[in-house]
Tab-separated table of C-alpha atoms and ligand atoms in Angstrom:
chain	number	residue	atom	x	y	z
D	148	UNK	CA	-18.210	46.637	26.597
D	149	UNK	CA	-21.761	48.012	26.290
D	150	UNK	CA	-24.889	48.225	28.087
D	151	UNK	CA	-27.647	47.567	25.263
D	152	UNK	CA	-30.606	46.713	27.326
D	153	UNK	CA	-32.172	47.173	30.786
D	154	UNK	CA	-34.116	44.538	32.752
D	155	UNK	CA	-36.577	45.655	35.439
D	156	UNK	CA	-34.051	46.503	38.246
D	157	UNK	CA	-30.836	45.434	36.563
D	158	UNK	CA	-28.542	46.655	33.586
D	159	UNK	CA	-27.529	44.009	30.811
D	160	UNK	CA	-23.811	44.161	30.751
D	161	UNK	CA	-21.987	42.429	27.660
D	162	UNK	CA	-18.304	41.715	28.141
D	163	UNK	CA	-15.916	38.760	27.876
D	164	UNK	CA	-14.885	35.866	30.038
D	165	UNK	CA	-12.469	33.023	29.329
D	166	UNK	CA	-14.408	29.732	28.570
D	167	UNK	CA	-12.843	27.839	31.658
D	168	UNK	CA	-13.838	30.504	34.013
D	169	UNK	CA	-17.317	30.893	32.687
D	170	UNK	CA	-17.685	27.020	33.148
D	171	UNK	CA	-16.226	27.147	36.712
D	172	UNK	CA	-18.746	29.947	37.527
D	173	UNK	CA	-21.720	27.934	35.961
D	174	UNK	CA	-20.773	24.890	38.186
D	175	UNK	CA	-20.111	26.643	41.474
D	176	UNK	CA	-23.277	28.810	41.220
D	177	UNK	CA	-25.161	25.520	40.501
D	178	UNK	CA	-23.510	23.755	43.420
D	179	UNK	CA	-24.314	26.686	45.723
D	180	UNK	CA	-27.845	27.432	44.191
D	181	UNK	CA	-26.919	31.015	43.374
D	182	UNK	CA	-27.676	32.863	40.349
D	183	UNK	CA	-24.733	33.670	38.114
D	184	UNK	CA	-25.583	37.407	38.003
D	185	UNK	CA	-25.526	37.554	41.873
D	186	UNK	CA	-22.248	35.959	42.013
D	187	UNK	CA	-20.826	38.376	39.377
D	188	UNK	CA	-22.272	41.268	41.339
D	189	UNK	CA	-20.626	40.020	44.497
D	190	UNK	CA	-17.452	39.328	42.876
D	191	UNK	CA	-17.283	42.818	41.390
D	192	UNK	CA	-18.280	44.436	44.647
D	193	UNK	CA	-15.523	42.404	46.591
D	194	UNK	CA	-12.803	43.221	43.852
D	195	UNK	CA	-13.568	46.878	43.903
D	196	UNK	CA	-13.111	46.831	47.677
D	197	UNK	CA	-9.694	45.369	47.386
D	198	UNK	CA	-6.639	47.540	47.908
D	199	UNK	CA	-5.345	46.656	44.440
D	200	UNK	CA	-6.011	44.501	41.636
D	201	UNK	CA	-5.280	40.740	42.248
D	202	UNK	CA	-3.263	38.211	40.199
D	203	UNK	CA	-3.451	38.588	36.523
D	204	UNK	CA	-5.613	36.096	34.783
D	205	UNK	CA	-4.988	34.667	31.346
D	206	UNK	CA	-7.896	35.841	29.356
D	207	UNK	CA	-6.531	34.850	25.919
D	208	UNK	CA	-9.593	33.547	24.012
D	209	UNK	CA	-12.203	35.063	26.301
D	210	UNK	CA	-15.636	34.741	24.649
D	211	UNK	CA	-18.729	36.986	24.879
D	212	UNK	CA	-20.294	36.841	28.392
D	213	UNK	CA	-23.485	38.837	29.426
D	214	UNK	CA	-25.193	39.228	32.705
D	215	UNK	CA	-27.461	41.684	34.598
D	216	UNK	CA	-26.013	44.013	37.298
D	217	UNK	CA	-27.513	46.497	39.534
D	218	UNK	CA	-27.787	49.926	37.740
D	219	UNK	CA	-24.499	51.878	38.352
D	220	UNK	CA	-22.483	48.921	39.286
D	221	UNK	CA	-20.664	48.669	35.815
D	222	UNK	CA	-19.751	52.171	35.788
D	223	UNK	CA	-18.235	52.282	39.142
D	224	UNK	CA	-16.316	49.015	38.301
D	225	UNK	CA	-15.134	50.599	34.987
D	226	UNK	CA	-13.663	53.448	37.110
D	227	UNK	CA	-11.918	51.145	39.487
D	228	UNK	CA	-10.482	49.306	36.746
D	229	UNK	CA	-9.132	52.550	34.946
D	230	UNK	CA	-7.579	53.674	38.222
D	231	UNK	CA	-5.832	50.078	38.615
D	232	UNK	CA	-4.928	50.280	34.886
D	233	UNK	CA	-6.547	46.888	34.023
D	234	UNK	CA	-8.830	46.080	31.142
D	235	UNK	CA	-12.483	45.562	31.926
D	236	UNK	CA	-12.152	42.038	30.624
D	237	UNK	CA	-9.049	41.521	33.272
D	238	UNK	CA	-11.064	43.173	35.927
D	239	UNK	CA	-14.175	40.999	35.331
D	240	UNK	CA	-12.167	37.924	35.083
D	241	UNK	CA	-10.496	38.745	38.431
D	242	UNK	CA	-13.727	39.587	40.138
D	243	UNK	CA	-15.179	36.137	39.013
D	244	UNK	CA	-11.999	34.360	40.138
D	245	UNK	CA	-12.236	36.152	43.634
D	246	UNK	CA	-15.825	35.177	43.959
D	247	UNK	CA	-14.903	31.670	43.241
D	248	UNK	CA	-11.990	31.920	45.768
D	249	UNK	CA	-14.264	33.132	48.481
D	250	UNK	CA	-17.156	30.640	47.612
D	251	UNK	CA	-15.679	27.262	47.747
D	252	UNK	CA	-17.584	24.191	46.445
D	253	UNK	CA	-19.817	22.804	49.297
D	254	UNK	CA	-19.009	19.553	50.847
D	255	UNK	CA	-20.806	16.449	49.573
D	256	UNK	CA	-23.852	15.861	51.807
D	257	UNK	CA	-23.135	12.406	53.322
D	258	UNK	CA	-25.902	10.387	55.308
D	259	UNK	CA	-24.954	9.839	59.094
D	260	UNK	CA	-26.093	6.082	58.549
D	261	UNK	CA	-25.265	4.491	55.209
D	262	UNK	CA	-28.562	4.384	53.280
D	263	UNK	CA	-29.730	1.095	52.169
D	264	UNK	CA	-32.032	0.797	49.074
D	265	UNK	CA	-33.348	-2.522	48.315
D	266	UNK	CA	-34.662	-2.779	44.806
D	267	UNK	CA	-37.210	-5.392	44.522
D	268	UNK	CA	-40.170	-7.065	42.864
D	269	UNK	CA	-40.341	-10.870	42.386
D	270	UNK	CA	-41.929	-10.370	39.022
D	271	UNK	CA	-39.175	-10.889	36.514
D	272	UNK	CA	-37.892	-8.482	33.894
D	273	UNK	CA	-39.547	-5.312	35.057
D	274	UNK	CA	-36.082	-3.417	35.451
D	275	UNK	CA	-34.849	-3.868	38.974
D	276	UNK	CA	-31.391	-4.412	37.549
D	277	UNK	CA	-31.654	-1.445	35.291
D	278	UNK	CA	-32.891	0.915	37.980
D	279	UNK	CA	-30.366	-0.317	40.589
D	280	UNK	CA	-27.543	0.371	38.196
D	281	UNK	CA	-29.089	3.789	37.023
D	282	UNK	CA	-29.899	4.993	40.630
D	283	UNK	CA	-26.418	4.077	41.679
D	284	UNK	CA	-24.729	5.661	38.692
D	285	UNK	CA	-26.685	8.874	39.378
D	286	UNK	CA	-25.900	9.145	43.010
D	287	UNK	CA	-22.063	8.778	42.327
D	288	UNK	CA	-21.754	11.349	39.666
D	289	UNK	CA	-19.266	13.872	40.143
D	290	UNK	CA	-20.222	16.898	42.291
D	291	UNK	CA	-17.956	19.175	40.428
D	292	UNK	CA	-19.512	18.585	37.079
D	293	UNK	CA	-23.134	19.443	35.751
D	294	UNK	CA	-25.341	16.705	34.409
D	295	UNK	CA	-28.847	16.990	32.860
D	296	UNK	CA	-31.655	16.214	35.204
D	297	UNK	CA	-35.420	16.121	34.744
D	298	UNK	CA	-36.583	18.622	37.287
D	299	UNK	CA	-39.193	17.755	39.825
D	300	UNK	CA	-42.138	19.760	38.273
D	301	UNK	CA	-41.656	17.749	35.151
D	302	UNK	CA	-42.019	14.619	36.843
D	303	UNK	CA	-45.069	16.192	38.761
D	304	UNK	CA	-46.818	17.294	35.533
D	305	UNK	CA	-46.077	13.906	33.848
D	306	UNK	CA	-47.808	12.074	36.802
D	307	UNK	CA	-50.852	14.595	36.789
D	308	UNK	CA	-53.297	12.348	38.709
D	309	UNK	CA	-56.462	13.938	37.223
D	310	UNK	CA	-55.458	13.546	33.519
D	311	UNK	CA	-54.274	10.197	32.895
D	312	UNK	CA	-54.185	10.483	29.179
D	313	UNK	CA	-51.840	13.283	29.521
D	314	UNK	CA	-49.415	10.898	31.341
D	315	UNK	CA	-47.187	10.611	28.413
D	316	UNK	CA	-43.656	11.880	29.411
D	317	UNK	CA	-41.983	13.229	26.462
D	318	UNK	CA	-39.136	15.296	28.318
D	319	UNK	CA	-39.617	18.780	27.370
D	320	UNK	CA	-36.028	20.399	26.952
D	321	UNK	CA	-37.262	23.373	29.252
D	322	UNK	CA	-38.005	20.792	31.959
D	323	UNK	CA	-34.118	19.719	32.097
D	324	UNK	CA	-31.908	21.574	34.323
D	325	UNK	CA	-28.249	21.020	34.584
D	326	UNK	CA	-27.164	20.198	38.151
D	327	UNK	CA	-23.997	18.917	39.880
D	328	UNK	CA	-23.780	15.254	40.634
D	329	UNK	CA	-24.300	14.130	44.274
D	330	UNK	CA	-20.781	12.553	44.432
D	331	UNK	CA	-21.810	9.891	46.854
D	332	UNK	CA	-19.856	6.551	47.414
D	333	UNK	CA	-22.134	3.873	46.255
D	334	UNK	CA	-21.903	0.070	46.628
D	335	UNK	CA	-24.178	-1.916	44.347
D	336	UNK	CA	-24.884	-5.209	45.608
D	337	UNK	CA	-25.754	-7.926	42.882
D	338	UNK	CA	-28.053	-10.086	45.193
D	339	UNK	CA	-29.301	-12.121	42.261
D	340	UNK	CA	-27.973	-15.625	41.173
D	341	UNK	CA	-28.509	-14.589	37.685
D	342	UNK	CA	-25.556	-12.326	37.886
D	343	UNK	CA	-27.384	-9.807	35.446
D	344	UNK	CA	-25.983	-6.618	37.120
D	345	UNK	CA	-22.577	-8.020	37.340
D	346	UNK	CA	-22.649	-8.712	33.714
D	347	UNK	CA	-24.426	-5.727	32.586
D	348	UNK	CA	-21.530	-3.585	34.154
D	349	UNK	CA	-18.911	-5.675	32.546
D	350	UNK	CA	-17.724	-7.367	35.514
D	351	UNK	CA	-17.282	-11.006	36.031
D	352	UNK	CA	-19.447	-13.300	38.192
D	353	UNK	CA	-17.471	-14.756	41.155
D	354	UNK	CA	-15.988	-18.152	40.699
D	355	UNK	CA	-18.222	-21.039	42.089
D	356	UNK	CA	-15.410	-22.464	44.202
D	357	UNK	CA	-14.083	-18.996	45.732
D	358	UNK	CA	-15.585	-16.604	48.162
D	359	UNK	CA	-18.925	-14.961	47.826
D	360	UNK	CA	-21.725	-13.082	49.499
D	361	UNK	CA	-23.663	-16.401	49.843
D	362	UNK	CA	-20.729	-17.870	51.882
D	363	UNK	CA	-20.604	-14.773	54.101
D	364	UNK	CA	-24.313	-14.993	54.552
D	365	UNK	CA	-24.161	-18.573	55.523
D	366	UNK	CA	-21.571	-18.007	58.114
D	367	UNK	CA	-18.957	-19.754	55.968
D	368	UNK	CA	-16.685	-16.900	54.653
D	369	UNK	CA	-13.342	-17.775	52.821
D	370	UNK	CA	-11.786	-14.166	53.210
D	371	UNK	CA	-12.865	-10.571	53.477
D	372	UNK	CA	-15.969	-9.635	51.506
D	373	UNK	CA	-14.456	-6.258	50.539
D	374	UNK	CA	-11.731	-7.971	48.673
D	375	UNK	CA	-14.592	-9.163	46.240
D	376	UNK	CA	-15.630	-5.558	45.395
D	377	UNK	CA	-14.640	-4.178	41.959
D	378	UNK	CA	-14.680	-0.465	40.970
D	379	UNK	CA	-16.909	0.686	37.978
D	380	UNK	CA	-14.524	2.791	36.326
D	381	UNK	CA	-15.646	5.896	34.303
D	382	UNK	CA	-14.573	9.292	34.982
D	383	UNK	CA	-18.301	10.312	35.771
D	384	UNK	CA	-18.151	8.110	38.879
D	385	UNK	CA	-14.435	9.121	39.949
D	386	UNK	CA	-13.928	5.729	41.527
D	387	UNK	CA	-17.049	6.055	43.827
D	388	UNK	CA	-19.319	3.596	42.138
D	389	UNK	CA	-18.373	-0.020	43.250
D	390	UNK	CA	-19.997	-3.430	42.792
D	391	UNK	CA	-20.107	-6.502	44.888
D	392	UNK	CA	-20.470	-9.059	42.111
D	393	UNK	CA	-22.681	-12.137	42.307
D	394	UNK	CA	-21.868	-15.794	42.132
D	395	UNK	CA	-24.267	-18.332	40.725
D	396	UNK	CA	-23.866	-20.138	44.002
D	397	UNK	CA	-26.596	-17.683	45.217
D	398	UNK	CA	-29.105	-20.162	43.593
D	399	UNK	CA	-28.530	-22.219	46.769
D	400	UNK	CA	-28.893	-19.338	49.105
D	401	UNK	CA	-32.396	-20.123	50.517
D	402	UNK	CA	-31.262	-23.782	51.198
D	403	UNK	CA	-27.969	-22.465	52.883
D	404	UNK	CA	-29.949	-19.929	54.766
D	405	UNK	CA	-32.263	-22.368	56.253
D	406	UNK	CA	-29.524	-23.537	58.662
D	407	UNK	CA	-28.532	-20.184	59.837
D	408	UNK	CA	-29.678	-18.562	62.959
D	409	UNK	CA	-31.625	-15.208	62.658
D	410	UNK	CA	-31.356	-15.642	58.810
D	411	UNK	CA	-33.388	-12.588	58.221
D	412	UNK	CA	-30.243	-10.602	59.571
D	413	UNK	CA	-27.804	-12.810	57.527
D	414	UNK	CA	-27.478	-9.956	54.675
D	415	UNK	CA	-26.878	-7.280	57.083
D	416	UNK	CA	-24.532	-9.194	59.133
D	417	UNK	CA	-22.363	-9.750	55.836
D	418	UNK	CA	-22.703	-6.163	54.676
D	419	UNK	CA	-22.443	-4.420	57.955
D	420	UNK	CA	-18.501	-4.300	57.837
D	421	UNK	CA	-18.419	-2.542	54.359
D	422	UNK	CA	-20.602	0.123	55.231
D	423	UNK	CA	-18.181	2.575	56.566
D	424	UNK	CA	-16.781	2.951	52.992
D	425	UNK	CA	-20.152	3.937	51.310
D	426	UNK	CA	-22.881	6.577	51.658
D	427	UNK	CA	-25.448	4.214	49.920
D	428	UNK	CA	-25.753	0.645	49.476
D	429	UNK	CA	-28.389	-0.645	46.813
D	430	UNK	CA	-29.345	-4.246	46.662
D	431	UNK	CA	-30.607	-5.801	43.333
D	432	UNK	CA	-32.987	-8.393	44.415
D	433	UNK	CA	-33.657	-11.714	42.612
D	434	UNK	CA	-36.874	-12.114	41.078
D	435	UNK	CA	-38.374	-14.313	44.115
D	436	UNK	CA	-39.914	-14.207	47.286
D	437	UNK	CA	-37.797	-16.412	49.308
D	438	UNK	CA	-35.682	-16.118	52.314
D	439	UNK	CA	-33.258	-13.939	50.285
D	440	UNK	CA	-36.090	-11.349	49.875
D	441	UNK	CA	-36.805	-11.351	53.719
D	442	UNK	CA	-32.996	-10.881	54.299
D	443	UNK	CA	-33.032	-7.962	51.693
D	444	UNK	CA	-36.099	-6.337	53.420
D	445	UNK	CA	-34.707	-6.653	56.825
D	446	UNK	CA	-31.403	-4.972	55.663
D	447	UNK	CA	-33.464	-2.070	54.478
D	448	UNK	CA	-35.398	-1.617	57.762
D	449	UNK	CA	-35.213	1.680	59.442
D	450	UNK	CA	-32.427	1.514	62.007
D	451	UNK	CA	-32.569	3.139	65.465
D	452	UNK	CA	-31.868	7.046	65.109
D	453	UNK	CA	-32.312	6.701	61.209
D	454	UNK	CA	-34.907	9.062	59.924
D	455	UNK	CA	-38.082	7.771	57.888
D	456	UNK	CA	-37.600	7.165	54.199
D	457	UNK	CA	-33.865	7.171	54.246
D	458	UNK	CA	-33.641	3.410	53.474
D	459	UNK	CA	-36.284	0.865	52.414
D	460	UNK	CA	-37.756	-0.734	49.501
D	461	UNK	CA	-37.922	0.713	46.118
D	462	UNK	CA	-40.459	-1.321	44.021
D	463	UNK	CA	-40.150	-1.677	40.249
D	464	UNK	CA	-43.195	-2.234	38.305
D	465	UNK	CA	-44.535	-1.942	34.779
D	466	UNK	CA	-47.694	-0.344	33.707
D	467	UNK	CA	-49.666	-3.350	32.919
D	468	UNK	CA	-52.151	-5.347	34.733
D	469	UNK	CA	-49.917	-8.348	35.702
D	470	UNK	CA	-47.739	-5.990	37.750
D	471	UNK	CA	-50.487	-5.301	40.279
D	472	UNK	CA	-50.848	-8.948	41.442
D	473	UNK	CA	-47.196	-9.146	41.862
D	474	UNK	CA	-47.135	-6.031	43.924
D	475	UNK	CA	-49.775	-7.275	46.379
D	476	UNK	CA	-47.614	-10.354	46.927
D	477	UNK	CA	-44.520	-8.320	47.563
D	478	UNK	CA	-46.227	-5.845	49.934
D	479	UNK	CA	-47.973	-8.663	51.864
D	480	UNK	CA	-44.516	-10.253	52.517
D	481	UNK	CA	-42.867	-7.052	53.527
D	482	UNK	CA	-46.095	-6.560	55.796
D	483	UNK	CA	-45.616	-9.941	57.330
D	484	UNK	CA	-41.995	-9.370	58.183
D	485	UNK	CA	-42.963	-5.988	59.556
D	486	UNK	CA	-45.425	-7.558	61.974
D	487	UNK	CA	-43.539	-10.784	62.615
D	488	UNK	CA	-40.286	-9.033	63.595
D	489	UNK	CA	-41.637	-5.749	64.642
D	490	UNK	CA	-39.706	-3.859	62.140
D	491	UNK	CA	-40.138	-0.434	60.429
D	492	UNK	CA	-39.676	-1.144	56.670
D	493	UNK	CA	-40.016	1.861	54.686
D	494	UNK	CA	-41.424	2.209	51.086
D	495	UNK	CA	-38.946	4.452	49.223
D	496	UNK	CA	-41.507	4.459	46.349
D	497	UNK	CA	-42.638	3.005	43.243
D	498	UNK	CA	-40.913	3.298	39.827
D	499	UNK	CA	-43.005	2.702	36.879
D	500	UNK	CA	-40.331	1.360	34.133
D	501	UNK	CA	-40.584	0.495	30.573
D	502	UNK	CA	-43.388	2.871	30.109
D	503	UNK	CA	-44.842	3.661	26.802
D	504	UNK	CA	-47.962	5.872	26.748
D	505	UNK	CA	-48.471	4.994	22.961
D	506	UNK	CA	-49.426	1.564	24.254
D	507	UNK	CA	-52.843	3.240	24.908
D	508	UNK	CA	-55.391	2.678	27.659
D	509	UNK	CA	-53.865	-0.295	29.435
D	510	UNK	CA	-50.589	1.697	29.899
D	511	UNK	CA	-52.200	4.949	30.846
D	512	UNK	CA	-54.812	3.426	33.110
D	513	UNK	CA	-52.300	1.025	34.956
D	514	UNK	CA	-49.974	4.165	35.392
D	515	UNK	CA	-53.018	5.772	36.993
D	516	UNK	CA	-53.551	2.829	39.186
D	517	UNK	CA	-50.008	3.129	40.460
D	518	UNK	CA	-50.435	6.941	40.951
D	519	UNK	CA	-53.558	6.186	42.942
D	520	UNK	CA	-51.991	4.181	45.577
D	521	UNK	CA	-50.383	7.352	46.739
D	522	UNK	CA	-48.469	5.640	49.650
D	523	UNK	CA	-46.090	4.499	48.622
D	524	UNK	CA	-46.059	7.264	45.723
D	525	UNK	CA	-44.571	6.851	42.355
D	526	UNK	CA	-41.218	8.292	42.554
D	527	UNK	CA	-40.026	7.653	38.943
D	528	UNK	CA	-41.563	7.133	35.664
D	529	UNK	CA	-38.677	5.553	32.987
D	530	UNK	CA	-39.786	5.240	29.362
D	531	UNK	CA	-39.054	2.198	27.412
D	532	UNK	CA	-36.334	3.401	25.160
D	533	UNK	CA	-33.361	1.811	23.283
D	534	UNK	CA	-30.366	3.313	25.239
D	535	UNK	CA	-30.925	0.861	28.180
D	536	UNK	CA	-30.711	-2.026	25.972
D	537	UNK	CA	-27.945	-0.555	24.169
D	538	UNK	CA	-25.918	0.096	27.296
D	539	UNK	CA	-26.691	-3.514	28.410
D	540	UNK	CA	-25.432	-4.899	25.142
D	541	UNK	CA	-22.236	-2.742	25.358
D	542	UNK	CA	-21.636	-3.862	28.931
D	543	UNK	CA	-21.541	-0.101	29.915
D	544	UNK	CA	-23.220	1.846	32.730
D	545	UNK	CA	-26.384	3.784	30.991
D	546	UNK	CA	-25.125	7.137	32.490
D	547	UNK	CA	-21.762	6.883	30.857
D	548	UNK	CA	-23.110	5.220	27.703
D	549	UNK	CA	-25.748	7.694	27.019
D	550	UNK	CA	-25.444	10.423	29.683
D	551	UNK	CA	-28.007	12.872	28.061
D	552	UNK	CA	-30.403	10.364	27.048
D	553	UNK	CA	-33.977	10.704	28.311
D	554	UNK	CA	-33.506	7.688	30.476
D	555	UNK	CA	-30.333	8.905	32.105
D	556	UNK	CA	-32.020	12.323	32.771
D	557	UNK	CA	-35.010	10.291	34.486
D	558	UNK	CA	-32.694	8.274	36.460
D	559	UNK	CA	-31.107	11.269	37.988
D	560	UNK	CA	-34.535	12.659	38.744
D	561	UNK	CA	-35.370	9.321	40.398
D	562	UNK	CA	-32.189	9.231	42.521
D	563	UNK	CA	-32.935	12.808	43.618
D	564	UNK	CA	-36.420	12.068	44.293
D	565	UNK	CA	-35.712	9.330	46.792
D	566	UNK	CA	-32.793	11.277	48.475
G	263	ATP	N1	-36.542	1.684	30.641
G	263	ATP	C1	-36.160	0.679	29.919
G	263	ATP	N2	-36.102	0.998	28.446
G	263	ATP	C2	-35.786	-0.141	27.644
G	263	ATP	N3	-35.311	-1.395	28.061
G	263	ATP	C3	-35.196	-1.661	29.405
G	263	ATP	C4	-35.616	-0.658	30.386
G	263	ATP	N4	-35.484	-1.042	31.655
G	263	ATP	C5	-35.075	-2.395	31.522
G	263	ATP	N5	-34.982	-2.644	30.103
G	263	ATP	C6	-34.407	-3.922	29.703
G	263	ATP	O1	-35.417	-4.941	29.940
G	263	ATP	C7	-34.891	-6.099	30.288
G	263	ATP	C8	-35.150	-6.553	31.918
G	263	ATP	O2	-34.713	-5.399	32.645
G	263	ATP	P1	-33.984	-5.990	34.054
G	263	ATP	O3	-33.009	-7.084	33.886
G	263	ATP	O4	-33.496	-4.727	34.500
G	263	ATP	O5	-35.227	-6.451	34.834
G	263	ATP	P2	-35.122	-7.222	36.212
G	263	ATP	O6	-36.430	-6.846	36.967
G	263	ATP	O7	-33.849	-7.071	36.966
G	263	ATP	O8	-35.229	-8.693	35.578
G	263	ATP	P3	-34.973	-10.006	36.770
G	263	ATP	O9	-36.377	-10.214	37.393
G	263	ATP	O10	-34.653	-11.167	35.732
G	263	ATP	O11	-33.894	-9.607	37.573
G	263	ATP	C9	-33.406	-5.855	30.206
G	263	ATP	O12	-33.003	-6.324	28.916
G	263	ATP	C10	-33.220	-4.398	30.262
G	263	ATP	O13	-32.031	-4.029	29.577
G	264	MG	MG1	-32.591	-8.395	37.630
């Protein structure tokens, strides 16, 4: 035990703490948004005020641990420990455990109304499916574990509007923070007859002659929709990440919907019974602008008593010229639906995917073009990197295949940006 250095108003203390206890402290302080030194200070204060030492903690294998405490606190603590005939390491471990016991993990913040995120763009291959999966994975990550996230300021500086040439996002390790997962219950809906999301997550497309979302939307169900849902099992997601697989019968969806009354509401009618089990439903749209897109946009509309920006359309684009025309067509369709049916359909933002600033002026100036739209604003910038393609090849969720990759870090930032 020593006090080798002093900071401005606190003294550095070097002691020891078992690794598991230090980890619990790290997670809990991150969950509560408290500094470790504050937690240790509070724990020591509370421990010194106890009538006697608490339950002995196994401190075998304790490792070096240093923190900063208010001047004089360590000396006072040392005296109390001596009186109680416990070692300083034991006293510190008990103090930290006491703080943990009196500062439980916060409850997961669940939305009052299940959020609906509609990931769309009729342009093919821009990354709708990748973004649907990545955002869903990020939102369902364990709230009792820490994951690397690109902090907001990094995104902001990467997207600096006045310096397009600077808009090359190589994530600086200093801009990465470890944060607890949101721990939300997420349903991914594969709304694309191509079944890409289903295949990419290692699930099987539904059989053509069985039940499907298409049947439910067409008013011809063959059972309960919830019976078709599969869990994407990985301990990061703790059983909270589910998928409603697609069926190739969705190629006929527009035809079947044409005979359905209030067909814009068909997706909502089908999915409503599932919502009680989920905090967020994310719909991976097909690359088309047909009736199914209307139904998806309608599903994402702002409901009565729902705050703005909770649900809506998340538009995935690329930093290239052809994306701009596609964007205009899509937003025109959403505008028409808004006006024709007098709906509030919010934009959750634009995600610029498959970005590679090394492609030069076309990429950087297109990115600038997306930033200049401002409303909706760019909420995510995901680089073109190998991990996404590898995860698809391995049929694994990106965030469990490469949890520390730049893409995973950016997906977590995106998920938080639209929360
Ligand atoms: N950021 C990325 N970096 C590298 N590869 C990516 C990235 N995002 C997507 N991809 C790859 O690009 C391809 C197209 O992506 P994806 O299937 O997500 O696009 P999509 O918009 O859903 O396509 P579609 O319109 O056919 O539904 C896939 O092979 C995917 O793995
Ligand atoms: Mg897709």
